Amino acid sequence: MADKSSKKKTGLTLACIILAFLVIFIIFLVKKDAILTNLKETRFFERVFGSTPEFVENHTPSEKETVKIPLNPQADDVVIKVEPEEKKSAPKEEAEKKESAPQKTQEAEKTKESQAPAVKKEEKTAEKTKAAEPAYTDLMLCFIEIDGDGSINRKLVKRSVPKTDSPLTTAIKAVLAGPDTTKSEERNCISLVPEGTRLLGARVSGGVAYLDFNDAFEFNTNGVEGYNSQLMQLVYTATSFSTVNSVQFLIEGQKKDYLGSEGQWIGSPLTRTSF
């Protein structure tokens, strides 16, 4: 009976040992990587066996994992860090980009600087050309043309003159000065505005041109036709401007009802239909 009891105990003990071994083996298989890493960091195998087991040496290192390579058995171990190639190349590419960016910026600035003087020279040249070229404007002047039978006709001629701030004044003074006989279109023209007539002032208000003349404007030696013609010349000249619809004549700053002894009406603004 004692032998049977001892055999049962031995069998039970052996079964427990085998079961424990299986549990440990299963745990080892599940957590193999963590166990091997811990054993490697603590140099367990080196202390126990004197060297690293083969299955540890063949273990593939992860990224940035430290691999120990014995260069000299008697010297200290040399530690070499192995990094992925992609991560090494990235900083180089960034550095190349940073280096190329300032170069491109400098080249662009140089290009702008080289182009700027040329543009400025062209602008200055254009400004000089504009300043050198006198600005002209066309005026429509009214003169008188006498036919072979003695009839009096008005004639509108275009004259190009330098631009001024008061083109109406320029046009009226041009009529007072008379036609330019050097121009073919004015060669047969005359002016019946009395000699000695001077323009004292000219302004436009509400479409009415107020023309102020000296007292010489009142005396015309050509009679009724002369008075009518001098008024017509000035009305047609003034109303050639889009801002003028009629003309109010003044003598020495004063409004008068009639002009000269012939009694030409000037008491209200005159238009082209007045002739």
Short mmCIF file of C-alpha atoms in Angstrom, two decimals:
data_model
loop_
_atom_site.label_atom_id
_atom_site.label_comp_id
_atom_site.label_asym_id
_atom_site.label_seq_id
_atom_site.Cartn_x
_atom_site.Cartn_y
_atom_site.Cartn_z
CA MET A 1 0.00 0.00 0.00
CA ALA A 2 2.88 2.33 0.79
CA ASP A 3 4.43 1.76 -2.64
CA LYS A 4 1.20 2.55 -4.39
CA SER A 5 0.78 5.76 -2.39
CA SER A 6 4.32 6.90 -3.14
CA LYS A 7 3.88 6.19 -6.85
CA LYS A 8 0.69 8.27 -6.91
CA LYS A 9 2.48 11.19 -5.24
CA THR A 10 5.40 10.93 -7.67
CA GLY A 11 3.05 10.88 -10.66
CA LEU A 12 1.11 13.84 -9.34
CA THR A 13 4.29 15.81 -8.74
CA LEU A 14 5.55 15.03 -12.23
CA ALA A 15 2.23 16.09 -13.74
CA CYS A 16 2.38 19.40 -11.83
CA ILE A 17 5.93 20.01 -13.02
CA ILE A 18 4.95 19.30 -16.62
CA LEU A 19 1.90 21.56 -16.30
CA ALA A 20 4.00 24.37 -14.83
CA PHE A 21 6.56 23.95 -17.60
CA LEU A 22 3.81 24.19 -20.21
CA VAL A 23 2.41 27.36 -18.63
CA ILE A 24 5.88 28.94 -18.54
CA PHE A 25 6.52 27.89 -22.14
CA ILE A 26 3.21 29.39 -23.30
CA ILE A 27 3.95 32.66 -21.47
CA PHE A 28 7.40 32.70 -23.07
CA LEU A 29 5.94 32.27 -26.54
CA VAL A 30 3.44 35.07 -25.98
CA LYS A 31 5.91 37.56 -24.50
CA LYS A 32 9.03 36.33 -26.25
CA ASP A 33 10.08 39.75 -27.66
CA ALA A 34 9.70 41.58 -24.35
CA ILE A 35 11.56 38.82 -22.43
CA LEU A 36 14.44 38.71 -24.93
CA THR A 37 14.74 42.50 -24.90
CA ASN A 38 14.88 42.59 -21.10
CA LEU A 39 17.42 39.76 -21.01
CA LYS A 40 19.53 41.53 -23.62
CA GLU A 41 19.45 44.89 -21.79
CA THR A 42 20.47 43.23 -18.52
CA ARG A 43 23.18 41.15 -20.34
CA PHE A 44 21.76 38.03 -18.74
CA PHE A 45 23.18 35.66 -21.33
CA GLU A 46 26.60 37.25 -21.26
CA ARG A 47 26.79 36.83 -17.51
CA VAL A 48 25.48 33.27 -17.55
CA PHE A 49 26.87 31.85 -20.80
CA GLY A 50 29.67 34.30 -21.55
CA SER A 51 28.34 35.32 -25.00
CA THR A 52 25.06 36.33 -26.65
CA PRO A 53 23.01 33.36 -27.89
CA GLU A 54 22.65 32.99 -31.66
CA PHE A 55 18.90 33.61 -31.74
CA VAL A 56 19.52 36.99 -29.98
CA GLU A 57 22.30 37.97 -32.41
CA ASN A 58 20.08 37.24 -35.41
CA HIS A 59 17.25 39.31 -33.96
CA THR A 60 16.37 42.16 -36.42
CA PRO A 61 16.80 45.60 -34.77
CA SER A 62 13.93 48.05 -34.93
CA GLU A 63 14.28 51.66 -36.06
CA LYS A 64 16.84 53.63 -34.05
CA GLU A 65 17.79 50.41 -32.22
CA THR A 66 21.33 50.28 -30.87
CA VAL A 67 23.47 47.43 -32.24
CA LYS A 68 26.70 46.50 -30.47
CA ILE A 69 29.53 45.36 -32.69
CA PRO A 70 32.67 44.15 -30.94
CA LEU A 71 35.61 45.63 -32.84
CA ASN A 72 38.23 44.42 -30.42
CA PRO A 73 37.64 41.55 -27.98
CA GLN A 74 39.81 43.20 -25.38
CA ALA A 75 38.56 46.76 -25.89
CA ASP A 76 35.30 48.27 -24.81
CA ASP A 77 32.30 47.72 -27.01
CA VAL A 78 31.60 50.38 -29.63
CA VAL A 79 28.01 51.49 -29.95
CA ILE A 80 26.73 52.39 -33.45
CA LYS A 81 23.27 53.80 -34.04
CA VAL A 82 21.53 52.61 -37.18
CA GLU A 83 18.84 54.98 -38.52
CA PRO A 84 16.48 54.49 -41.47
CA GLU A 85 17.78 55.90 -44.79
CA GLU A 86 14.57 57.84 -45.48
CA LYS A 87 14.90 59.88 -42.28
CA LYS A 88 18.55 60.63 -43.02
CA SER A 89 17.80 61.92 -46.50
CA ALA A 90 14.93 64.15 -45.35
CA PRO A 91 17.12 66.71 -43.52
CA LYS A 92 19.41 66.86 -46.56
CA GLU A 93 16.48 67.65 -48.85
CA GLU A 94 15.25 70.31 -46.44
CA ALA A 95 18.72 71.81 -46.26
CA GLU A 96 18.98 71.85 -50.06
CA LYS A 97 15.57 73.57 -50.26
CA LYS A 98 16.63 76.16 -47.69
CA GLU A 99 19.87 76.80 -49.56
CA SER A 100 18.13 77.10 -52.95
CA ALA A 101 15.37 79.42 -51.63
CA PRO A 102 17.73 82.33 -50.75
CA GLN A 103 19.51 81.87 -54.08
CA LYS A 104 16.21 82.15 -56.00
CA THR A 105 15.23 85.20 -53.94
CA GLN A 106 18.58 86.86 -54.63
CA GLU A 107 18.29 86.10 -58.35
CA ALA A 108 14.76 87.57 -58.45
CA GLU A 109 15.94 90.71 -56.64
CA LYS A 110 18.87 91.09 -59.04
CA THR A 111 16.49 90.71 -62.00
CA LYS A 112 14.17 93.39 -60.59
CA GLU A 113 17.12 95.71 -59.92
CA SER A 114 18.43 95.22 -63.45
CA GLN A 115 14.99 95.88 -64.94
CA ALA A 116 14.17 98.86 -62.71
CA PRO A 117 16.72 101.28 -64.20
CA ALA A 118 15.53 100.45 -67.73
CA VAL A 119 11.90 101.11 -66.78
CA LYS A 120 12.82 104.37 -65.05
CA LYS A 121 14.81 105.49 -68.10
CA GLU A 122 11.85 104.75 -70.37
CA GLU A 123 9.50 106.68 -68.07
CA LYS A 124 11.87 109.65 -67.96
CA THR A 125 12.26 109.56 -71.73
CA ALA A 126 8.46 109.50 -72.18
CA GLU A 127 8.06 112.42 -69.77
CA LYS A 128 10.72 114.42 -71.61
CA THR A 129 9.05 113.65 -74.94
CA LYS A 130 5.67 114.81 -73.61
CA ALA A 131 7.26 117.96 -72.18
CA ALA A 132 9.06 118.67 -75.45
CA GLU A 133 5.94 118.22 -77.59
CA PRO A 134 3.71 121.32 -77.28
CA ALA A 135 0.04 120.54 -76.66
CA TYR A 136 -2.33 122.05 -79.22
CA THR A 137 -6.08 122.52 -79.41
CA ASP A 138 -8.38 123.35 -82.34
CA LEU A 139 -10.48 126.51 -82.19
CA MET A 140 -13.38 127.43 -84.48
CA LEU A 141 -13.16 131.09 -85.50
CA CYS A 142 -15.72 133.13 -87.40
CA PHE A 143 -14.61 135.68 -90.02
CA ILE A 144 -16.26 137.49 -92.92
CA GLU A 145 -15.88 136.70 -96.61
CA ILE A 146 -17.12 139.16 -99.28
CA ASP A 147 -18.22 137.76 -102.62
CA GLY A 148 -17.65 139.38 -106.02
CA ASP A 149 -21.10 140.96 -105.95
CA GLY A 150 -20.37 142.59 -102.58
CA SER A 151 -22.50 140.27 -100.43
CA ILE A 152 -21.22 139.56 -96.91
CA ASN A 153 -20.97 135.94 -95.79
CA ARG A 154 -19.69 134.43 -92.58
CA LYS A 155 -16.96 131.81 -92.77
CA LEU A 156 -15.98 129.41 -89.95
CA VAL A 157 -12.35 128.35 -90.03
CA LYS A 158 -10.45 125.91 -87.80
CA ARG A 159 -7.19 127.07 -86.29
CA SER A 160 -4.78 124.98 -84.21
CA VAL A 161 -3.27 126.92 -81.31
CA PRO A 162 -1.27 126.01 -78.16
CA LYS A 163 -3.48 124.88 -75.27
CA THR A 164 -4.33 127.43 -72.58
CA ASP A 165 -6.36 127.47 -69.39
CA SER A 166 -8.92 129.84 -71.01
CA PRO A 167 -9.62 128.71 -74.60
CA LEU A 168 -12.65 131.05 -74.92
CA THR A 169 -10.47 134.09 -74.24
CA THR A 170 -7.89 132.79 -76.72
CA ALA A 171 -10.53 132.34 -79.42
CA ILE A 172 -12.08 135.83 -78.94
CA LYS A 173 -8.66 137.50 -79.01
CA ALA A 174 -7.82 135.57 -82.21
CA VAL A 175 -10.97 137.03 -83.88
CA LEU A 176 -10.03 140.53 -82.71
CA ALA A 177 -6.54 140.05 -84.19
CA GLY A 178 -8.06 139.15 -87.58
CA PRO A 179 -7.48 136.29 -90.04
CA ASP A 180 -4.08 134.73 -90.66
CA THR A 181 -3.49 135.35 -94.36
CA THR A 182 -0.60 132.84 -94.41
CA LYS A 183 -3.18 130.07 -94.12
CA SER A 184 -5.02 129.17 -97.33
CA GLU A 185 -8.43 128.82 -95.65
CA GLU A 186 -8.16 132.35 -94.14
CA ARG A 187 -6.54 134.11 -97.09
CA ASN A 188 -9.76 135.74 -98.42
CA CYS A 189 -11.26 136.46 -95.01
CA ILE A 190 -11.61 139.77 -93.16
CA SER A 191 -12.86 140.86 -89.75
CA LEU A 192 -15.44 143.65 -89.31
CA VAL A 193 -14.81 144.07 -85.58
CA PRO A 194 -13.75 147.73 -85.08
CA GLU A 195 -10.02 148.36 -84.84
CA GLY A 196 -8.78 149.11 -81.35
CA THR A 197 -11.31 146.77 -79.76
CA ARG A 198 -9.91 144.98 -76.71
CA LEU A 199 -11.36 142.17 -74.61
CA LEU A 200 -11.51 143.25 -70.96
CA GLY A 201 -12.98 140.04 -69.55
CA ALA A 202 -14.70 136.77 -70.40
CA ARG A 203 -16.63 134.33 -68.24
CA VAL A 204 -19.29 131.64 -68.69
CA SER A 205 -22.24 131.14 -66.36
CA GLY A 206 -25.30 129.00 -67.00
CA GLY A 207 -24.44 128.55 -70.67
CA VAL A 208 -24.10 132.33 -71.20
CA ALA A 209 -20.73 133.82 -72.14
CA TYR A 210 -20.29 137.32 -70.73
CA LEU A 211 -17.86 139.21 -73.01
CA ASP A 212 -16.69 142.62 -71.81
CA PHE A 213 -15.11 145.01 -74.37
CA ASN A 214 -13.70 148.53 -74.25
CA ASP A 215 -15.67 151.45 -75.69
CA ALA A 216 -14.00 151.09 -79.12
CA PHE A 217 -16.41 148.17 -79.69
CA GLU A 218 -19.31 150.70 -79.95
CA PHE A 219 -18.12 152.46 -83.10
CA ASN A 220 -18.16 150.67 -86.46
CA THR A 221 -17.54 152.70 -89.64
CA ASN A 222 -19.22 150.05 -91.85
CA GLY A 223 -22.74 150.95 -90.78
CA VAL A 224 -25.51 148.45 -90.03
CA GLU A 225 -23.77 145.57 -91.85
CA GLY A 226 -20.63 146.27 -89.86
CA TYR A 227 -22.41 146.18 -86.47
CA ASN A 228 -24.33 143.06 -87.42
CA SER A 229 -21.18 141.32 -88.68
CA GLN A 230 -19.02 142.12 -85.61
CA LEU A 231 -21.69 140.72 -83.29
CA MET A 232 -22.21 137.65 -85.50
CA GLN A 233 -18.46 136.91 -85.60
CA LEU A 234 -18.17 136.88 -81.82
CA VAL A 235 -21.43 134.97 -81.19
CA TYR A 236 -20.54 132.16 -83.63
CA THR A 237 -16.99 131.94 -82.24
CA ALA A 238 -18.14 131.78 -78.60
CA THR A 239 -20.98 129.30 -79.21
CA SER A 240 -18.57 126.86 -80.95
CA PHE A 241 -17.75 125.75 -77.38
CA SER A 242 -20.13 123.16 -75.96
CA THR A 243 -20.51 125.10 -72.69
CA VAL A 244 -21.77 128.28 -74.40
CA ASN A 245 -25.30 128.71 -75.79
CA SER A 246 -25.53 132.50 -76.01
CA VAL A 247 -23.47 135.70 -75.55
CA GLN A 248 -24.18 138.75 -73.40
CA PHE A 249 -22.16 141.79 -74.57
CA LEU A 250 -20.86 144.32 -72.04
CA ILE A 251 -19.16 147.70 -72.68
CA GLU A 252 -16.63 148.70 -70.03
CA GLY A 253 -18.32 146.29 -67.63
CA GLN A 254 -21.81 147.76 -68.20
CA LYS A 255 -24.82 146.21 -69.96
CA LYS A 256 -26.30 148.40 -72.67
CA ASP A 257 -29.48 147.97 -74.66
CA TYR A 258 -28.18 149.13 -78.04
CA LEU A 259 -24.87 149.21 -79.83
CA GLY A 260 -23.81 152.43 -81.63
CA SER A 261 -25.97 154.97 -83.36
CA GLU A 262 -27.51 152.31 -85.59
CA GLY A 263 -29.30 150.77 -82.62
CA GLN A 264 -28.20 147.10 -82.73
CA TRP A 265 -29.88 145.29 -79.79
CA ILE A 266 -27.46 143.90 -77.17
CA GLY A 267 -29.65 144.23 -74.07
CA SER A 268 -30.10 140.43 -73.77
CA PRO A 269 -27.99 137.38 -74.64
CA LEU A 270 -27.69 136.75 -78.39
CA THR A 271 -27.66 133.32 -80.04
CA ARG A 272 -26.85 132.11 -83.56
CA THR A 273 -30.53 132.42 -84.47
CA SER A 274 -30.28 136.17 -83.80
CA PHE A 275 -28.56 136.60 -87.21
#
